[in-house]
Amino acid sequence: MIKKRVFSGSRPTGCLHLGNYLGGVKGYLALQDREDLDCIYSIVDLHGITTPYEPKKMQSKIREVVLDYLGCGLDPKKCHLMTQSQVPEHIELAYLLGTIYPVSRMEQLPTYKQKKIENPHYINVGLFYYPILMAADILVYKAELVPVGKDQLPHIEVAREIARKFNSMFSHVFPEPKAFETQGTYIPSLLGFGKMSKSIKGSFILLTDDLKTIEERLAKMPTDSGKGEILPKEGGAANLLVLVELFMGKKEREDNEKKYLGEGIRYGELKEKLAQAIYEELKPIQEKRKYFENNPELVSKILEEGRLYCSKIAKQTLMEVKKAMGLV
Ligand code: AMP
Ligand code: TRP
């Protein structure tokens, strides 16, 4: 059976948070279980260096993400795990694809504009090239499905456009990749506005948090009086209900919505129950993660196997691309 390929990745900016888990990794997990798919999941360190970082901590941050992946249940028997910079063909393909993509399109991307605002003193060419490198990550494996959160959809669109343009300018080499979204495709921030993000303090719950830390983080979430004539559409209270639905179920959310419109919600109680529910889901992940943390050689072996597998495919694609472009 010819299997369709899946590719996705997370930046090594530290331990993963609930947004990464629900929007990204849950999709990776669902797809690794399908017999008809061949999944590659990456730690995209080359994307990680486009925003401020500490070189001395880079290797340990890469490890954190691999451990989170393995703790969540990514299984080297069902998928391949790799570090992006270990397969340099990603970069080579990115350069080649960059030559067919207009600068004007790149400047309009919302993620580029956002990063410029977040790090006004760190607007580098790598940041500008970010979506092209991401397209190369996907296309170097001819991946057709890409599990990502909603924030990445504009980048998937770039990869699709590049695939189409390359195929029409040279010859048909690439499939058009599609995003695969989970139920938790957009996890809002604990602060009550924007998305949960590692770069925004107070916005996240980490997969490695213990019960007390989760309780403390939720306790700080801004809420309202707990009562009103219409349900809140945005802000802390609305975001809390999103998390209630994802971790306690739709019925629990509906019951709380009824309370909001009736006798009122007691947020203190609800937050405690929610913290417990989140921790119940994270506990087995943390235990599995510990196992791999205590077996560093096993983790290195998993990554090395991933590198070897991915290198072979990437080299083949590069050869096809260079032939199509008249470079060999
Ligand atoms: P990053 O850590 O930014 O590299 O993201 C890794 C994965 O997590 C990507 O698939 C993102 O789309 C996803 N992700 C990050 N933040 C969120 C969020 N707040 N809600 C849903 N998915 C997210
Ligand atoms: N840009 C993605 C993010 O910030 C990470 C990423 C890099 C990625 N290359 C990718 C995701 C290829 C999917 C496929 O989350």
Coordinates of N, CA and C and ligand atoms in Angstrom, one line a residue, residues 7-11 20 28 42 44 47 84 90 111 115 130-131 133-138 146-149 151-152 155-156 195, ligand 2:
F7 N 3.2 15.5 7.8 CA 4.4 16.1 8.4 C 3.9 17.3 9.3
S8 N 4.5 17.4 10.5 CA 4.2 18.6 11.3 C 5.4 18.8 12.3
G9 N 5.4 19.9 12.9 CA 6.5 20.3 13.8 C 6.1 21.3 14.8
S10 N 6.9 21.4 15.9 CA 6.7 22.4 16.9 C 8.1 23.1 17.1
R11 N 8.1 24.3 17.5 CA 9.4 25.0 17.7 C 9.9 24.7 19.1
N20 N -0.5 23.8 22.3 CA 0.3 22.9 21.4 C -0.3 21.5 21.5
Y28 N -1.5 15.0 15.8 CA -0.4 14.0 15.4 C -0.8 12.6 15.9
S42 N 8.4 16.7 13.8 CA 9.7 17.3 13.9 C 9.8 18.3 15.1
V44 N 11.3 21.8 15.1 CA 11.7 22.7 14.1 C 12.7 23.8 14.7
H47 N 13.3 27.1 12.8 CA 12.3 28.1 13.0 C 12.5 28.7 14.4
Q84 N 14.7 19.1 12.8 CA 14.7 19.7 11.5 C 16.1 20.0 10.9
H90 N 16.1 20.4 4.0 CA 15.0 21.4 4.3 C 15.4 22.8 3.9
T111 N 1.2 36.3 10.5 CA 2.2 35.8 11.5 C 3.5 36.7 11.5
K115 N 4.9 38.8 14.6 CA 6.2 38.6 15.2 C 7.0 39.9 15.2
Y130 N 10.5 32.5 7.1 CA 9.9 31.4 7.9 C 8.8 30.6 7.2
P131 N 7.9 31.2 6.5 CA 6.8 30.4 5.8 C 7.4 29.6 4.6
L133 N 10.5 28.2 4.6 CA 11.1 27.1 5.2 C 10.0 26.1 5.7
M134 N 8.9 26.6 6.1 CA 7.9 25.7 6.6 C 7.3 24.9 5.4
A135 N 7.1 25.6 4.3 CA 6.7 25.0 3.1 C 7.6 23.9 2.6
A136 N 8.9 24.2 2.8 CA 10.0 23.2 2.4 C 9.9 22.0 3.3
D137 N 9.7 22.3 4.6 CA 9.6 21.1 5.6 C 8.5 20.1 5.1
I138 N 7.4 20.7 4.7 CA 6.3 19.8 4.3 C 6.6 19.2 2.9
V146 N -1.2 18.0 7.1 CA -0.4 18.7 8.1 C -1.2 19.0 9.3
P147 N -1.1 18.3 10.4 CA -1.8 18.6 11.6 C -1.3 19.8 12.3
V148 N -2.1 20.9 12.3 CA -1.6 22.2 13.0 C -2.9 22.9 13.6
G149 N -2.6 23.8 14.4 CA -3.6 24.7 15.0 C -4.0 25.8 14.0
D151 N -3.7 28.9 14.0 CA -2.8 30.0 13.7 C -1.9 29.7 12.5
Q152 N -1.7 28.5 12.2 CA -0.8 28.1 11.1 C -1.4 28.0 9.7
H155 N 0.1 29.8 6.8 CA 1.3 29.2 6.3 C 1.1 28.0 5.4
I156 N 0.0 27.3 5.8 CA -0.3 26.1 4.9 C -0.7 26.6 3.6
K195 N -4.3 34.3 22.0 CA -4.2 32.8 22.1 C -3.2 32.4 23.2
Ligands
TRP2 N1 5.4 27.3 12.1 C1 4.9 26.2 12.9 C2 4.5 26.8 14.3 O1 5.0 27.8 14.7 C3 6.0 25.2 13.1 C4 6.3 24.5 11.8 C5 7.5 24.7 11.1 C6 5.5 23.6 11.1 N2 7.5 23.9 10.0 C7 6.3 23.2 10.0 C8 4.3 23.1 11.4 C9 5.8 22.3 9.0 C10 3.8 22.2 10.4 C11 4.5 21.8 9.3 O2 3.8 26.2 15.0

